[in-house]
Tab-separated table of C-alpha atoms in Angstrom:
chain	number	residue	atom	x	y	z
A	1	GLU	CA	16.911	11.851	-5.361
A	2	ALA	CA	14.229	11.446	-2.376
A	3	ASP	CA	13.395	7.976	-1.751
A	4	ILE	CA	12.337	5.453	0.563
A	5	TYR	CA	14.901	2.525	1.212
A	6	GLN	CA	14.102	-0.898	2.576
A	7	THR	CA	16.999	-3.382	3.619
A	8	PRO	CA	17.680	-5.988	3.314
A	9	ARG	CA	15.658	-7.076	0.221
A	10	TYR	CA	15.536	-10.746	1.041
A	11	LEU	CA	16.315	-12.697	4.085
A	12	VAL	CA	16.079	-16.367	5.210
A	13	ILE	CA	16.572	-16.840	8.914
A	14	GLY	CA	16.216	-19.928	11.327
A	15	THR	CA	13.783	-20.080	13.986
A	16	GLY	CA	14.558	-18.185	17.279
A	17	LYS	CA	16.811	-15.382	15.363
A	18	LYS	CA	16.675	-11.982	16.365
A	19	ILE	CA	16.104	-9.513	13.181
A	20	THR	CA	15.529	-5.847	12.498
A	21	LEU	CA	14.592	-4.798	9.033
A	22	GLU	CA	15.652	-1.281	7.997
A	23	CYS	CA	13.692	1.607	6.416
A	24	SER	CA	14.649	4.875	5.706
A	25	GLN	CA	13.476	8.010	3.930
A	26	THR	CA	14.868	11.059	2.666
A	27	MET	CA	11.870	12.801	1.690
A	28	GLY	CA	11.229	14.560	5.290
A	29	HIS	CA	8.315	12.926	5.901
A	30	ASP	CA	7.218	12.834	9.437
A	31	LYS	CA	4.284	9.483	9.209
A	32	MET	CA	5.862	6.384	8.453
A	33	TYR	CA	4.351	2.729	8.359
A	34	TRP	CA	5.068	-0.585	8.504
A	35	TYR	CA	2.642	-3.238	6.561
A	36	GLN	CA	2.827	-7.154	5.946
A	37	GLN	CA	1.788	-8.620	3.115
A	38	ASP	CA	0.514	-12.205	3.053
A	39	PRO	CA	0.478	-14.600	-0.230
A	40	GLY	CA	-2.844	-13.492	-0.692
A	41	MET	CA	-2.117	-10.088	-1.542
A	42	GLU	CA	-3.716	-8.254	1.382
A	43	LEU	CA	-1.766	-5.574	3.287
A	44	HIS	CA	-2.146	-5.490	7.176
A	45	LEU	CA	-0.645	-2.480	8.874
A	46	ILE	CA	0.975	-3.190	11.656
A	47	HIS	CA	2.593	-0.344	13.097
A	48	TYR	CA	2.970	3.491	12.270
A	49	SER	CA	4.613	6.687	13.557
A	50	TYR	CA	3.550	10.318	13.419
A	51	GLY	CA	6.844	11.507	14.034
A	52	VAL	CA	10.113	10.995	16.463
A	53	ASN	CA	9.607	9.024	19.835
A	54	SER	CA	5.863	8.310	18.277
A	55	THR	CA	4.846	4.458	17.475
A	56	GLU	CA	1.352	3.528	17.223
A	57	LYS	CA	0.074	-0.051	16.547
A	58	GLY	CA	-1.769	-0.886	13.724
A	59	ASP	CA	-4.882	-3.158	12.682
A	60	LEU	CA	-3.040	-6.250	13.066
A	61	SER	CA	-1.640	-7.600	16.022
A	62	SER	CA	1.993	-8.276	15.600
A	63	GLU	CA	4.720	-9.555	17.884
A	64	SER	CA	7.365	-7.266	15.925
A	65	THR	CA	8.315	-4.042	17.886
A	66	VAL	CA	9.579	-0.476	16.002
A	67	SER	CA	11.436	2.560	17.010
A	68	ARG	CA	11.362	6.103	15.977
A	69	ILE	CA	14.467	7.802	17.328
A	70	ARG	CA	15.421	9.753	13.956
A	71	THR	CA	12.576	11.131	11.488
A	72	GLU	CA	14.192	9.482	8.558
A	73	HIS	CA	14.423	6.156	10.115
A	74	PHE	CA	11.865	3.292	11.283
A	75	PRO	CA	13.676	-0.213	11.870
A	76	LEU	CA	11.445	-2.917	12.637
A	77	THR	CA	12.604	-5.975	15.012
A	78	LEU	CA	11.274	-9.402	15.754
A	79	GLU	CA	13.106	-10.561	19.055
A	80	SER	CA	12.500	-14.393	18.158
A	81	ALA	CA	11.261	-15.234	14.622
A	82	ARG	CA	9.036	-18.028	13.878
A	83	PRO	CA	8.179	-19.543	10.476
A	84	SER	CA	4.717	-17.700	10.977
A	85	HIS	CA	6.359	-14.493	10.446
A	86	THR	CA	7.309	-15.333	6.939
A	87	SER	CA	6.091	-12.468	4.891
A	88	GLN	CA	6.699	-9.686	2.688
A	89	TYR	CA	6.950	-6.433	4.849
A	90	LEU	CA	6.382	-2.974	3.316
A	91	CYS	CA	7.558	0.244	4.779
A	92	ALA	CA	5.986	3.498	3.487
A	93	SER	CA	6.232	7.284	4.419
A	94	SER	CA	3.638	10.198	4.016
A	95	ASP	CA	3.534	13.968	4.833
A	96	LEU	CA	1.632	14.525	7.879
A	97	THR	CA	0.906	18.270	6.596
A	98	ALA	CA	-1.016	17.029	3.766
A	99	ASP	CA	-4.688	16.911	3.353
A	100	ASN	CA	-4.313	13.430	1.795
A	101	GLU	CA	-2.690	10.372	2.639
A	102	LYS	CA	-0.662	9.405	-0.398
A	103	LEU	CA	1.857	7.149	0.795
A	104	PHE	CA	5.512	6.313	-0.664
A	105	PHE	CA	6.569	2.721	-0.560
A	106	GLY	CA	10.001	1.187	-0.223
A	107	SER	CA	10.598	-2.092	-2.161
A	108	GLY	CA	9.797	-4.413	0.508
A	109	THR	CA	11.689	-7.040	2.412
A	110	GLN	CA	10.540	-10.732	2.102
A	111	LEU	CA	11.300	-12.410	5.031
A	112	SER	CA	11.276	-16.337	5.106
A	113	VAL	CA	12.159	-18.071	8.611
A	114	LEU	CA	12.634	-21.579	8.579
B	1	GLY	CA	-15.502	-0.390	10.696
B	2	GLU	CA	-14.391	0.625	7.259
B	3	ASP	CA	-14.335	-2.550	4.520
B	4	VAL	CA	-12.898	-2.114	1.027
B	5	GLU	CA	-13.096	-5.029	-1.571
B	6	GLN	CA	-12.047	-5.852	-4.914
B	7	SER	CA	-12.528	-9.139	-7.137
B	8	LEU	CA	-9.381	-10.884	-7.029
B	9	PHE	CA	-8.604	-11.572	-10.588
B	10	LEU	CA	-9.173	-9.735	-14.113
B	11	SER	CA	-7.600	-11.237	-17.159
B	12	VAL	CA	-7.793	-8.924	-20.495
B	13	ARG	CA	-6.082	-9.169	-23.968
B	14	GLU	CA	-3.110	-6.715	-24.891
B	15	GLY	CA	-5.036	-3.572	-26.742
B	16	ASP	CA	-8.213	-4.023	-24.797
B	17	SER	CA	-9.620	-2.083	-21.919
B	18	SER	CA	-9.316	-3.163	-18.291
B	19	VAL	CA	-11.681	-1.993	-16.050
B	20	ILE	CA	-10.684	-2.467	-12.084
B	21	ASN	CA	-13.759	-2.103	-9.473
B	22	CYS	CA	-13.607	-1.466	-6.122
B	23	THR	CA	-16.517	-0.805	-3.539
B	24	TYR	CA	-16.089	0.847	-0.142
B	25	THR	CA	-18.355	1.368	3.025
B	26	ASP	CA	-16.964	4.252	4.957
B	27	SER	CA	-19.450	7.197	3.422
B	28	SER	CA	-17.091	9.865	5.041
B	29	SER	CA	-14.037	8.671	2.740
B	30	THR	CA	-12.628	11.949	1.637
B	31	TYR	CA	-9.897	10.765	-0.756
B	32	LEU	CA	-9.816	7.677	-2.726
B	33	TYR	CA	-6.830	5.997	-4.323
B	34	TRP	CA	-5.382	3.377	-6.812
B	35	TYR	CA	-2.074	1.973	-6.371
B	36	LYS	CA	-0.135	-0.542	-8.313
B	37	GLN	CA	2.224	-3.521	-7.319
B	38	GLU	CA	4.672	-5.002	-9.817
B	39	PRO	CA	5.980	-8.709	-8.724
B	40	GLY	CA	8.106	-8.305	-6.075
B	41	ALA	CA	8.214	-4.678	-5.507
B	42	GLY	CA	6.241	-2.304	-2.905
B	43	LEU	CA	2.999	-0.228	-3.926
B	44	GLN	CA	3.196	2.849	-6.401
B	45	LEU	CA	0.637	5.521	-6.267
B	46	LEU	CA	-1.081	5.717	-9.631
B	47	THR	CA	-3.764	8.268	-9.162
B	48	TYR	CA	-6.128	9.265	-6.404
B	49	ILE	CA	-9.359	11.329	-6.449
B	50	PHE	CA	-11.468	13.887	-4.240
B	51	SER	CA	-14.504	12.702	-3.216
B	52	ASN	CA	-16.469	15.696	-4.586
B	53	MET	CA	-15.264	14.435	-7.996
B	54	ASP	CA	-16.946	11.841	-10.364
B	55	MET	CA	-14.264	11.012	-12.629
B	56	LYS	CA	-10.442	11.924	-13.164
B	57	GLN	CA	-8.594	11.222	-16.665
B	58	ASP	CA	-4.794	10.996	-16.648
B	59	GLN	CA	-3.550	9.603	-20.141
B	60	ARG	CA	-4.767	5.940	-20.071
B	61	LEU	CA	-6.248	5.659	-16.818
B	62	THR	CA	-9.485	7.031	-16.016
B	63	VAL	CA	-11.216	6.877	-12.555
B	64	LEU	CA	-14.860	6.698	-11.825
B	65	LEU	CA	-16.348	7.506	-8.603
B	66	ASN	CA	-20.412	6.779	-7.573
B	67	LYS	CA	-20.149	8.598	-4.243
B	68	LYS	CA	-24.038	7.317	-3.744
B	69	ASP	CA	-23.123	3.562	-4.164
B	70	LYS	CA	-19.762	3.623	-2.622
B	71	HIS	CA	-18.215	2.062	-6.104
B	72	LEU	CA	-14.732	3.288	-7.399
B	73	SER	CA	-13.482	2.028	-10.455
B	74	LEU	CA	-9.876	2.467	-12.827
B	75	ARG	CA	-10.045	1.834	-16.458
B	76	ILE	CA	-6.893	1.436	-18.190
B	77	ALA	CA	-7.369	2.062	-21.814
B	78	ASP	CA	-5.100	0.223	-24.491
B	79	THR	CA	-3.669	-2.177	-21.743
B	80	GLN	CA	-0.148	-3.413	-22.225
B	81	THR	CA	1.989	-6.503	-21.197
B	82	GLY	CA	3.492	-3.689	-18.592
B	83	ASP	CA	0.235	-3.497	-16.980
B	84	SER	CA	0.235	-6.721	-15.444
B	85	ALA	CA	0.177	-6.164	-11.864
B	86	ILE	CA	-1.666	-5.851	-8.586
B	87	TYR	CA	-3.949	-2.981	-8.407
B	88	PHE	CA	-5.054	-1.835	-5.012
B	89	CYS	CA	-7.598	0.956	-4.073
B	90	ALA	CA	-7.658	2.467	-1.124
B	91	GLU	CA	-9.880	5.241	1.025
B	92	SER	CA	-8.747	7.799	3.549
B	93	THR	CA	-10.917	10.306	5.426
B	94	GLY	CA	-7.816	12.542	5.181
B	95	GLY	CA	-6.447	15.032	7.885
B	96	GLY	CA	-3.650	12.475	8.737
B	97	ASN	CA	-5.829	9.594	9.081
B	98	LYS	CA	-4.763	6.102	7.994
B	99	LEU	CA	-5.406	4.491	4.714
B	100	THR	CA	-7.759	1.407	4.338
B	101	PHE	CA	-6.164	-1.072	1.341
B	102	GLY	CA	-8.458	-3.037	-0.800
B	103	THR	CA	-7.844	-6.710	-1.098
B	104	GLY	CA	-6.152	-6.358	-4.315
B	105	THR	CA	-6.659	-7.492	-8.156
B	106	GLN	CA	-4.301	-9.054	-9.939
B	107	LEU	CA	-4.334	-7.990	-13.667
B	108	LYS	CA	-2.840	-10.194	-16.173
B	109	VAL	CA	-2.435	-8.939	-19.696
B	110	GLU	CA	-2.365	-11.683	-22.430
B	111	LEU	CA	-0.910	-11.266	-25.855
């Protein structure tokens, strides 16, 4: 079944650790996104990609980085996690050839940095 | 830039209708969307409407669009406890452009 997957579901780590949040989709979508969702519910776009080897910064500045080596995979990396990075991270994908922007979301990764 | 606003919280009784409102500023919006987020989960697309439509109905959901006032609403008929969630409206200009999400409305359904 075509879907979008995020791992881990929950992550608790100490300050200064390097982490990678995984996102994979089996829908054949070209476009992928990372959103950061704060406790106040608002979504902030931090990275997106139009396809392989394409990465763009979103509306909210982020210390994280992303890569897109394969169509189905869009990992997000924090080189040195800090408590200010504590948040829910949501990955999404969409069909670039469609004339609308229907996004399909993963279940999210809840990151807590101590 | 684009701005999409929603009220933060709505509480209704089970069986009543819920109306969640959204205002946006980009007059070139082509598509407008409603997403639902249940606790601890990602967002799920509920429905969307093309900007040349005034209304779209899908079972218990009715979307109304007033393009002149840049106002979008989602009506949920016969609201159930399973409808308790955060609802986000979003708009895009299509053609591979980014979505702009609203601030989200927390819907609480009480018995």
